[in-house]
Amino acid sequence: MKYRTRAAVALGLAAVVLAAGAATGATAPPTVTPGIPILPALPEPGESQFVPGATNVVPPTAAPATDIGKKQVQSLAAPFYACSGFSGIEKTNPLANLYVDKFQWGPYAAYKVGNGGGNINWASNPYKNASWYMWFHSLRWLGQGIIAAGQGNLTALTRVNTIAYDWYRDNPYSWKANVGAWESTMHRTNVLICLRQAILSGLKVTTLPTRYAWLDTALLSHARFLTNYWSGAWNHGTDESIALFGVGVTLNRADYKNLAVQRLGAGITTSIDTQGSTNEQSTGYASFNYSLWGRAIAVLQNGGVDPGTTMATRRALLGKWLALATNSLGKLHQLGDTEVQSTYPWVGTPMEYAGSLGTKGTVPPWRVGIYSAGYVFGRTGWGTDPARGFTGESAYSIRFGPPRAFHGHFDHTSITYTARGRDIIVDGGYAAYNAGAYRTWAVSPSAHSDLTTPLSTYLNPTTRLTASSVKTNAEAYVLSDAPGSGISRVRSVLVLKDPDLLVTWDRASARTAQAFQTLWHLPSDQKATVYSRTTATAIAAGDTTKTILFQVPFKQALPAGAILVKQAQTNPIQGWVYPSSYVRRSAPTIMLARSGTTASILSFVVPIRASGGVTYKTYWSGTTFVVSLKVGGRAVAVAISGGGSLYRAG
């Protein structure tokens, strides 16, 4: 079992799956017998979300939604809060392990954390991993025992109650100084609610027996913590508000419910902006937020509170964003802290078509999306041309916008690209927080396909999109920023259709001599070969597609070593990809290198059939520089005007 929960089919958000991604949810309890109803897991990232030394509080910055709870919910069912599940962690923690106090998480072997009788050492952290420790304190690993308890297994009930009570006894309020216990508070709150439901179900009673009264006291202390320490407008704060609302429903506390409603209203408008971008700078976390806000809507409905329309409207905009963020392989462009993952085909939303590779749903009406939060997503089409099909299209992402924050990377001006049914240009990926130097590299500019200045300190700049043009057979963009002290950087990007290829013109200047490196990160299955000072190729064994990368001298001669392949390098780190946070693979990186105080690097990335070729010639037409190409026999021209505009000329 893969340790990360990437919930697939169900992703249920309430008693029934939300129809068409809309803001409706179930108003009657889910029917699961015997035992308690368990909601399907959300596609939740598995890593701890705390960065040492950084605050976890994200203050809301936008005006709050004020429409939550304004209307009366019409329902014959009593308010309820369903057990939110255990995110898949329970699957590797069977009853047999619970009976001997063993806990398993992630890529690590099960470890005995107690004395075998339910007396747990909550300071255990044998692998010195913050995520292991956080999920240990979440109590989600008790899931199988809680499920069995709800079905009447009294042995399981005794064990999970013993362990949960042991946590409560050994970690008195407030656990603020214990970051693992702190971060997992909302998860543990939900587990305690599930345990309470299992006790009532397993014992076939309607009120909590006296011997389990500690549980309500524990829920009150958790609600107190959630009340005093809200993480604000991001997924953590949303999860906390949902859990607080759950305590309110469970213990019939209107004050908790009202505070949760207020916080959800404050969080939604900052968490998802008016265009549909999340503030977390990660496509993976955007996908999680889509599910999470759907759950928030359903939880409110099930708890007797009308969710209004703002949450559903912002969530629908995020659904459009996610559809556009889907590449031609049906996966999300791997941006920020994101593992390689497929887009979930939510029925009735644009993601249904995108995530099903065009086999279901309606063709989205948009081909290109430009978002002020710092994203360009584009594609040659949605596969409606039978000669191409869905995977025969090309798709790309480009990053710009505000400085790095939350789950983002230092990836401004970087590009990802898919074409001809495969990855062409990839991201360095998502390294686990405990990956040390490799985590630092994976976040850095050097793990992305951009122009880097490795001799300078990266300043985490705001990057502006200064121009854009979208036509039927070409898109052009210009981005600019100051990545280091005294350094200016401009990238022009041109993406073509028929033939499918991309062109970048990087230029930079600096007050002092620098190393300028335009990097192109290639998939791990390909082997890259340098043929000349201008050209390299990359191909996987037996593949029908290869990638030709070449640079054309423009306003600067090509020095010796102008094109290099870096792979599996450890000092400095280069030539790797992380498809998931605990999997690192050797992968070729093409480096186009310059040195001095200026750089002008005009490069072409051409995916083509394995037997195909590219030829080109250059000439001046007045003040316009023209590169006339034949790509697999198809003619196309790319030009740079005297004013510096990069465009398709034919």
XYZ file of C-alpha atoms in Angstrom:
650
model
C 0.000 0.000 0.000
C 1.303 3.410 -0.903
C 1.548 5.386 2.303
C 0.020 8.546 0.880
C -3.727 8.699 0.567
C -4.684 9.701 -2.939
C -8.323 8.818 -2.604
C -9.661 7.761 -5.927
C -13.150 6.602 -6.619
C -15.250 7.834 -3.766
C -13.772 10.960 -2.241
C -17.142 11.254 -0.579
C -17.794 14.545 1.066
C -20.841 13.621 3.085
C -23.515 11.017 3.301
C -23.570 10.887 -0.462
C -21.057 12.123 -3.016
C -21.612 15.729 -3.982
C -23.353 15.854 -7.329
C -21.585 17.692 -10.139
C -19.119 19.252 -7.731
C -21.908 21.490 -6.556
C -22.466 23.008 -3.170
C -24.989 20.409 -2.150
C -24.422 17.707 0.406
C -26.268 14.967 2.153
C -28.771 15.846 4.819
C -29.361 12.307 6.046
C -26.816 10.080 7.776
C -24.905 7.661 5.544
C -26.049 4.089 5.905
C -23.282 1.671 6.817
C -24.114 -1.438 8.805
C -22.935 -2.843 11.020
C -20.880 -0.197 12.797
C -20.470 3.515 12.296
C -20.560 5.398 8.972
C -17.064 6.334 7.768
C -16.549 8.989 5.128
C -14.077 8.112 2.348
C -10.636 9.644 2.753
C -9.723 12.955 1.172
C -6.645 13.151 -1.120
C -4.611 14.439 1.790
C -0.851 15.068 1.595
C 0.978 12.820 4.002
C 3.812 15.101 5.011
C 3.840 17.221 8.140
C 3.079 20.781 7.090
C 5.174 22.634 9.631
C 8.478 24.145 8.586
C 10.863 24.594 11.535
C 11.081 28.203 12.603
C 8.119 29.321 10.495
C 4.683 30.322 11.693
C 1.749 28.181 10.677
C -0.774 31.009 10.900
C -2.060 32.504 7.640
C -4.141 35.593 8.420
C -7.114 36.110 6.102
C -6.503 39.052 3.768
C -9.745 39.194 1.770
C -13.202 40.281 2.898
C -14.954 37.271 4.485
C -17.957 35.477 3.074
C -21.036 36.508 5.001
C -23.639 34.190 3.479
C -22.987 31.080 5.604
C -25.909 30.216 7.840
C -28.080 33.063 6.607
C -30.826 30.715 5.462
C -32.630 28.031 7.411
C -31.845 24.457 6.370
C -34.991 22.491 5.578
C -34.410 18.918 6.707
C -36.293 16.207 8.527
C -33.036 14.646 9.731
C -31.394 15.667 12.980
C -28.011 17.396 12.627
C -25.133 14.930 12.556
C -21.380 14.818 12.035
C -20.126 11.664 10.346
C -16.780 10.084 11.234
C -14.331 11.657 8.805
C -12.193 8.540 8.462
C -8.507 7.918 8.970
C -6.930 9.009 5.632
C -5.672 5.515 4.837
C -3.226 5.373 7.733
C -5.340 2.652 9.334
C -4.694 0.280 6.426
C -1.140 -0.466 7.539
C -2.084 -0.652 11.220
C -4.161 -3.836 11.611
C -5.799 -4.938 14.835
C -2.978 -7.378 15.515
C -0.517 -4.486 15.631
C -2.757 -2.385 17.853
C -2.926 -5.228 20.359
C 0.869 -5.093 20.741
C 1.189 -1.287 20.520
C 2.830 -1.139 17.113
C 2.522 1.883 14.835
C 3.416 2.034 11.137
C 3.596 5.060 8.860
C 5.078 5.852 5.477
C 8.132 4.010 4.194
C 9.129 2.984 7.723
C 8.739 -0.389 9.407
C 6.161 -0.835 12.155
C 7.599 0.167 15.522
C 6.539 -0.844 19.003
C 5.572 2.409 20.709
C 4.183 1.018 23.981
C 4.541 -1.708 26.591
C 2.071 -4.017 24.877
C -0.758 -3.098 27.206
C -1.740 0.259 25.736
C 0.691 2.350 27.772
C 2.311 4.368 24.988
C 5.554 6.321 24.949
C 4.318 9.460 23.200
C 7.858 10.799 22.921
C 8.718 7.977 20.493
C 10.221 9.086 17.204
C 12.569 6.267 16.198
C 13.038 7.509 12.625
C 13.495 11.156 13.641
C 10.821 12.141 11.164
C 8.406 14.985 11.901
C 5.675 13.485 9.746
C 5.910 10.069 11.424
C 5.658 11.788 14.797
C 2.730 13.988 13.779
C 0.655 11.073 12.446
C 1.549 9.063 15.541
C -0.050 11.798 17.660
C -3.035 12.052 15.310
C -4.319 8.671 16.586
C -5.541 7.902 13.081
C -3.612 4.652 13.257
C -6.347 3.403 15.612
C -8.802 3.378 12.714
C -9.195 -0.361 12.233
C -9.719 -0.793 15.951
C -12.359 1.945 16.027
C -14.168 0.411 13.059
C -14.150 -2.995 14.767
C -15.300 -1.430 18.035
C -18.250 0.138 16.273
C -19.210 -3.305 15.031
C -19.306 -4.677 18.565
C -15.766 -6.005 18.980
C -15.296 -5.285 22.687
C -11.650 -6.371 22.713
C -10.886 -3.801 20.040
C -12.974 -1.231 21.901
C -10.990 -1.780 25.087
C -7.655 -1.421 23.284
C -8.412 1.738 21.296
C -10.060 3.345 24.316
C -6.988 2.512 26.409
C -4.580 4.028 23.880
C -6.685 7.130 23.270
C -7.127 7.704 26.998
C -3.397 7.208 27.459
C -2.771 10.055 25.008
C -5.249 12.270 26.870
C -3.684 11.477 30.250
C -0.067 11.872 29.099
C -0.591 15.059 27.072
C -2.568 17.467 29.255
C -3.807 20.755 27.843
C -2.103 22.688 26.395
C 0.187 20.703 24.112
C 1.210 23.861 22.221
C 4.887 23.256 22.920
C 4.745 19.831 21.237
C 4.598 20.589 17.519
C 3.598 17.068 16.469
C 0.728 16.937 18.945
C -0.166 20.505 18.038
C -0.290 19.998 14.275
C -2.353 16.838 14.556
C -4.971 18.340 16.878
C -7.749 18.573 14.285
C -7.064 15.023 13.083
C -7.054 13.678 16.626
C -10.269 15.579 17.373
C -11.963 13.727 14.529
C -10.579 10.393 15.730
C -12.001 11.037 19.202
C -15.387 11.823 17.646
C -15.178 8.563 15.675
C -14.276 6.687 18.855
C -17.251 8.202 20.649
C -19.559 7.076 17.857
C -18.007 3.599 17.912
C -18.606 3.281 21.652
C -22.299 4.115 21.245
C -22.626 1.774 18.266
C -20.576 -1.090 19.680
C -22.320 -1.044 23.043
C -25.714 -0.345 21.454
C -26.391 2.636 23.716
C -27.537 6.191 23.047
C -25.626 8.010 25.770
C -21.977 7.735 26.690
C -21.420 5.371 29.646
C -19.712 6.866 32.690
C -16.471 4.953 32.191
C -16.032 6.725 28.866
C -16.914 10.197 30.155
C -13.270 11.206 29.772
C -13.914 11.337 26.025
C -16.258 14.320 26.219
C -13.812 16.088 28.518
C -11.066 15.403 25.969
C -13.226 16.779 23.157
C -13.772 19.942 25.175
C -10.032 20.387 25.662
C -9.466 19.850 21.952
C -12.184 22.376 21.120
C -10.493 24.789 23.509
C -7.210 24.307 21.675
C -8.860 24.754 18.273
C -10.565 27.883 19.561
C -7.335 29.420 20.868
C -4.985 28.409 18.044
C -6.518 28.813 14.600
C -4.100 28.422 11.698
C -6.076 30.728 9.447
C -6.756 30.791 5.728
C -5.196 27.634 4.349
C -5.956 23.922 4.437
C -4.820 23.529 8.033
C -7.193 26.226 9.246
C -10.045 24.773 7.180
C -9.486 21.329 8.692
C -9.462 22.873 12.167
C -12.735 24.699 11.564
C -14.404 21.513 10.321
C -13.232 19.604 13.409
C -14.396 22.387 15.718
C -17.793 22.317 14.032
C -17.818 18.549 14.589
C -17.332 19.002 18.320
C -20.141 21.545 18.279
C -22.509 19.088 16.634
C -21.381 16.157 18.797
C -21.676 17.985 22.115
C -24.491 20.310 21.063
C -22.357 23.423 21.517
C -23.688 26.296 19.406
C -20.679 28.460 20.333
C -18.257 26.034 18.679
C -20.462 25.753 15.605
C -20.803 29.517 15.293
C -17.065 30.127 15.622
C -16.348 27.443 13.012
C -18.831 29.049 10.627
C -17.228 32.442 11.160
C -13.758 31.056 10.449
C -14.851 29.170 7.340
C -16.331 32.413 6.051
C -13.094 34.249 6.804
C -10.918 31.529 5.271
C -12.631 30.745 1.981
C -12.055 34.095 0.289
C -8.326 34.083 1.024
C -7.793 30.357 0.533
C -9.349 30.491 -2.965
C -9.168 33.828 -4.783
C -11.661 35.317 -7.216
C -10.012 33.522 -10.153
C -9.937 30.142 -8.446
C -6.259 29.958 -7.438
C -5.382 28.744 -3.958
C -2.835 30.595 -1.841
C -0.719 27.455 -1.271
C 1.307 27.514 -4.535
C 0.978 23.792 -5.172
C -1.208 21.909 -7.630
C -1.359 18.965 -5.213
C -2.593 21.143 -2.377
C -5.035 22.823 -4.768
C -6.530 19.388 -5.426
C -6.723 18.719 -1.690
C -8.399 22.070 -1.090
C -11.038 21.276 -3.700
C -11.951 18.149 -1.742
C -11.604 19.851 1.627
C -13.947 22.730 0.823
C -16.439 20.253 -0.578
C -16.330 18.446 2.728
C -16.791 21.738 4.581
C -19.934 22.453 2.569
C -21.379 19.014 3.285
C -20.432 19.096 6.970
C -22.281 22.375 7.398
C -25.363 21.010 5.658
C -25.317 17.812 7.678
C -24.912 19.879 10.840
C -27.965 21.980 10.057
C -26.205 25.090 8.711
C -26.806 26.462 5.225
C -23.369 26.905 3.580
C -24.450 29.795 1.378
C -23.020 30.192 -2.119
C -19.534 31.698 -1.729
C -17.829 28.422 -0.864
C -19.453 26.603 -3.770
C -18.662 29.430 -6.187
C -14.988 29.635 -5.205
C -14.712 25.852 -5.270
C -16.159 25.739 -8.801
C -13.557 28.296 -9.912
C -10.864 26.089 -8.378
C -12.313 23.167 -10.344
C -11.773 25.113 -13.560
C -8.218 25.927 -12.410
C -7.511 22.244 -11.775
C -8.851 21.256 -15.185
C -6.551 23.756 -16.868
C -3.689 22.583 -14.610
C -4.080 19.081 -16.044
C -1.459 18.102 -18.605
C -2.015 15.991 -21.706
C -1.326 12.819 -19.688
C -4.283 13.492 -17.390
C -2.013 14.467 -14.497
C -1.556 17.732 -12.667
C 1.486 19.751 -13.655
C 3.871 18.971 -10.801
C 4.212 22.405 -9.213
C 5.250 23.145 -5.637
C 4.932 20.414 -3.026
C 3.107 18.053 -5.348
C 3.644 14.412 -6.110
C 2.941 13.058 -9.574
C -0.817 12.530 -9.413
C -3.759 12.179 -11.739
C -6.530 14.747 -11.859
C -9.622 13.294 -10.220
C -12.528 13.230 -12.731
C -15.210 14.880 -10.601
C -18.520 14.174 -12.302
C -20.188 17.204 -13.837
C -17.138 19.451 -13.528
C -14.433 20.386 -16.073
C -12.188 17.933 -14.230
C -14.381 15.042 -15.373
C -13.192 15.513 -18.943
C -9.612 16.396 -17.998
C -9.198 13.583 -15.477
C -10.797 10.914 -17.680
C -8.479 11.713 -20.611
C -11.452 12.987 -22.556
C -13.568 9.844 -22.243
C -16.273 11.382 -20.056
C -17.907 14.715 -19.485
C -17.971 17.883 -21.545
C -15.057 19.418 -23.409
C -13.907 22.469 -21.414
C -14.379 25.733 -23.346
C -10.977 27.131 -22.306
C -7.607 26.160 -23.754
C -5.402 28.670 -21.911
C -5.673 30.063 -18.401
C -3.642 32.996 -17.076
C -3.899 33.521 -13.312
C -2.669 36.555 -11.399
C -1.592 34.286 -8.545
C 1.259 33.285 -10.865
C 0.204 30.537 -13.256
C -0.111 30.089 -16.984
C -1.674 26.829 -18.112
C -2.065 26.079 -21.802
C -2.576 23.260 -24.249
C -2.858 22.726 -27.986
C -6.340 21.278 -27.460
C -8.486 18.818 -25.531
C -8.110 15.870 -27.898
C -11.196 16.507 -29.989
C -9.101 16.088 -33.149
C -9.151 12.302 -33.793
C -5.693 12.538 -35.335
C -4.311 13.679 -31.990
C -6.540 12.328 -29.268
C -6.223 13.574 -25.704
C -2.672 12.373 -25.070
C -1.508 13.501 -28.491
C -1.978 17.131 -27.495
C 0.729 19.258 -25.899
C 0.288 21.008 -22.555
C 2.451 23.389 -20.564
C 2.698 25.389 -17.362
C 4.634 28.581 -16.640
C 5.162 30.101 -13.177
C 5.358 33.753 -12.173
C 3.678 35.977 -9.581
C 4.144 36.662 -5.853
C 7.169 35.409 -3.892
C 7.322 31.807 -2.755
C 5.123 30.941 0.222
C 3.471 27.944 1.899
C 3.927 24.864 -0.302
C 5.462 26.720 -3.221
C 8.953 26.420 -4.667
C 11.446 28.958 -6.015
C 10.181 28.161 -9.496
C 9.400 31.515 -11.101
C 9.702 31.523 -14.918
C 9.951 27.715 -14.904
C 8.150 25.535 -17.427
C 6.718 22.021 -17.533
C 5.721 20.471 -20.846
C 4.045 17.299 -22.113
C 3.606 16.255 -25.734
C 3.272 13.160 -27.926
C 1.907 11.123 -25.015
C 4.814 11.652 -22.635
C 6.593 14.044 -20.294
C 9.031 16.296 -22.148
C 10.102 18.903 -19.551
C 9.527 18.028 -15.888
C 9.777 19.639 -12.478
C 12.356 18.543 -9.909
C 9.431 17.370 -7.787
C 8.541 17.123 -4.114
C 11.212 15.952 -1.683
C 10.179 15.061 1.854
C 10.813 17.702 4.497
C 13.441 15.512 6.137
C 15.378 15.055 2.890
C 17.937 17.641 4.014
C 20.073 19.025 1.205
C 17.885 17.320 -1.370
C 14.805 19.076 -0.006
C 16.694 22.374 -0.254
C 17.626 21.573 -3.843
C 14.099 20.453 -4.821
C 12.689 23.806 -3.695
C 15.502 25.844 -5.256
C 15.615 27.414 -8.741
C 18.112 24.724 -9.747
C 15.403 22.037 -9.596
C 13.280 23.878 -12.162
C 13.476 24.645 -15.854
C 14.422 28.300 -15.709
C 17.432 30.580 -15.990
C 19.447 30.427 -12.764
C 22.307 32.494 -11.355
C 23.890 30.020 -8.912
C 26.668 32.373 -7.755
C 24.135 34.812 -6.315
C 21.709 34.533 -3.415
C 18.173 34.017 -4.679
C 15.939 36.855 -3.493
C 12.529 35.153 -3.833
C 11.262 37.938 -6.094
C 7.875 38.903 -7.412
C 7.892 37.969 -11.093
C 5.761 39.987 -13.495
C 4.007 38.715 -16.593
C 4.591 41.791 -18.747
C 3.043 40.581 -22.005
C 0.934 37.719 -23.343
C -0.581 36.757 -26.673
C -2.878 33.797 -27.336
C -3.541 32.733 -30.934
C -4.867 29.539 -32.486
C -1.411 28.143 -33.267
C 0.902 29.973 -30.857
C 1.036 31.542 -27.407
C 3.676 34.052 -26.348
C 4.560 35.365 -22.890
C 7.177 37.671 -21.386
C 8.218 37.450 -17.730
C 10.668 39.617 -15.812
C 12.128 39.866 -12.323
C 15.268 40.467 -10.275
C 16.350 37.043 -8.944
C 19.505 38.326 -7.227
C 21.086 41.534 -6.038
C 21.944 43.681 -9.053
C 20.607 41.048 -11.468
C 17.747 41.441 -13.934
C 16.151 38.513 -15.753
C 13.704 38.425 -18.674
C 12.246 35.278 -20.206
C 10.206 35.255 -23.395
C 8.294 32.034 -24.026
C 6.728 30.932 -27.298
C 4.659 27.737 -27.485
C 3.682 26.454 -30.941
C 1.097 24.075 -32.334
C 1.663 22.164 -35.595
C 4.510 21.609 -35.146
C 4.402 21.323 -31.359
C 7.470 22.847 -29.736
C 8.471 25.561 -27.328
C 11.018 28.331 -27.530
C 12.511 30.465 -24.774
C 14.693 33.497 -25.025
C 16.431 34.185 -21.719
C 18.386 37.363 -21.213
C 19.981 38.584 -18.055
C 22.384 41.223 -16.857
C 24.285 41.704 -13.620
C 26.525 44.295 -12.000
C 29.149 41.633 -11.283
C 30.213 38.541 -13.203
C 27.810 35.612 -12.848
C 27.244 32.086 -14.059
C 24.022 32.075 -16.084
C 22.424 28.664 -16.612
C 19.244 27.890 -18.511
C 18.165 24.488 -17.242
C 15.909 21.916 -18.887
C 14.923 19.042 -16.598
C 14.121 15.855 -18.479
C 12.228 12.703 -17.435
C 14.146 10.018 -15.589
C 13.508 7.365 -18.258
C 15.387 9.305 -20.922
C 19.082 9.303 -21.789
C 20.487 12.632 -22.936
C 23.388 13.012 -25.335
C 25.261 16.179 -26.323
C 26.078 16.326 -30.029
C 27.610 19.756 -30.386
C 27.944 23.140 -28.765
C 24.354 23.796 -29.816
C 22.470 20.501 -29.622
C 21.476 17.644 -27.338
C 18.905 14.886 -27.725
C 17.036 12.779 -25.212
C 15.197 9.511 -25.709
C 14.068 6.502 -23.680
C 15.048 3.034 -24.862
C 12.516 1.751 -27.366
C 10.467 4.964 -27.342
C 8.824 6.356 -30.474
C 9.445 9.935 -29.359
C 12.650 11.838 -28.755
C 13.341 15.383 -27.649
C 15.763 17.616 -29.503
C 17.056 20.571 -27.494
C 19.202 23.155 -29.191
C 20.298 26.740 -28.780
C 20.733 29.284 -31.532
C 23.452 31.913 -31.072
C 21.760 35.309 -30.771
C 23.482 38.465 -29.576
C 26.110 36.289 -27.899
C 28.615 33.724 -29.134
C 28.419 30.225 -27.719
C 31.417 29.487 -25.475
C 33.019 26.094 -25.001
C 30.832 24.096 -22.630
C 27.743 26.003 -23.723
C 25.640 22.852 -23.432
C 26.143 20.191 -20.764
C 24.306 17.203 -19.310
C 24.131 16.971 -15.515
C 22.811 13.758 -14.000
C 22.910 12.110 -10.563
C 25.306 14.820 -9.402
C 25.747 15.235 -5.647
C 28.044 18.261 -5.298
C 26.380 20.459 -6.247
C 23.153 18.475 -6.371
C 21.731 18.294 -9.880
C 20.145 15.783 -12.218
C 17.365 14.263 -10.113
C 13.581 14.141 -9.972
C 11.189 13.327 -7.145
C 7.966 11.802 -8.515
C 6.932 11.379 -4.883
C 8.412 12.689 -1.685
C 10.290 9.507 -0.744
C 11.319 8.453 -4.264
C 14.337 10.113 -5.866
C 15.407 9.150 -9.372
C 18.412 10.029 -11.453
C 17.363 12.175 -14.422
C 19.224 14.198 -17.041
C 19.303 17.978 -16.853
C 20.426 19.935 -19.895
C 22.376 23.033 -18.912
C 22.899 25.908 -21.337
C 25.766 27.808 -19.736
C 27.159 31.323 -19.965
C 29.369 33.483 -17.763
C 30.042 37.183 -17.453
C 27.750 40.121 -16.821
C 25.207 39.419 -19.570
C 23.526 36.420 -21.126
C 21.330 35.840 -24.160
C 20.159 32.241 -24.490
C 17.715 31.345 -27.266
C 16.707 27.710 -26.869
C 14.289 25.310 -28.576
C 12.639 22.205 -27.119
C 11.269 19.991 -29.869
C 9.438 16.711 -29.187
C 9.440 14.654 -32.371
C 9.126 11.071 -33.574
C 12.242 9.014 -32.899
C 13.185 8.904 -36.583
C 12.495 12.588 -37.176
C 14.861 15.497 -37.384
C 15.083 19.261 -37.155
C 16.952 21.589 -39.479
C 17.084 25.353 -39.353
C 18.690 28.429 -40.812
C 18.863 31.960 -39.480
C 18.749 35.302 -41.242
C 17.967 38.948 -40.639
C 14.992 40.644 -42.217
C 15.687 44.289 -41.522
C 15.892 44.507 -37.717
C 14.092 41.185 -37.225
C 16.019 37.995 -36.487
C 14.386 34.929 -38.035
C 14.937 31.233 -37.340
C 13.441 29.207 -40.197
C 12.928 25.570 -39.196
C 11.810 22.287 -40.622
C 10.496 20.020 -37.892
C 9.894 16.514 -39.168
C 9.498 18.020 -42.626
C 7.043 20.719 -41.474
C 8.165 24.306 -42.017
C 7.781 26.981 -39.337
C 9.513 30.271 -38.597
C 10.232 31.957 -35.277
C 11.242 35.604 -35.113
C 12.558 38.185 -32.682
C 11.658 41.729 -33.626
C 13.938 44.695 -33.253
C 11.885 45.641 -30.210
C 12.541 42.249 -28.598
C 9.226 40.454 -29.269
C 9.434 36.676 -29.774
C 6.703 35.426 -32.102
C 5.672 32.888 -34.719
C 6.452 34.278 -38.154
C 5.099 31.515 -40.328
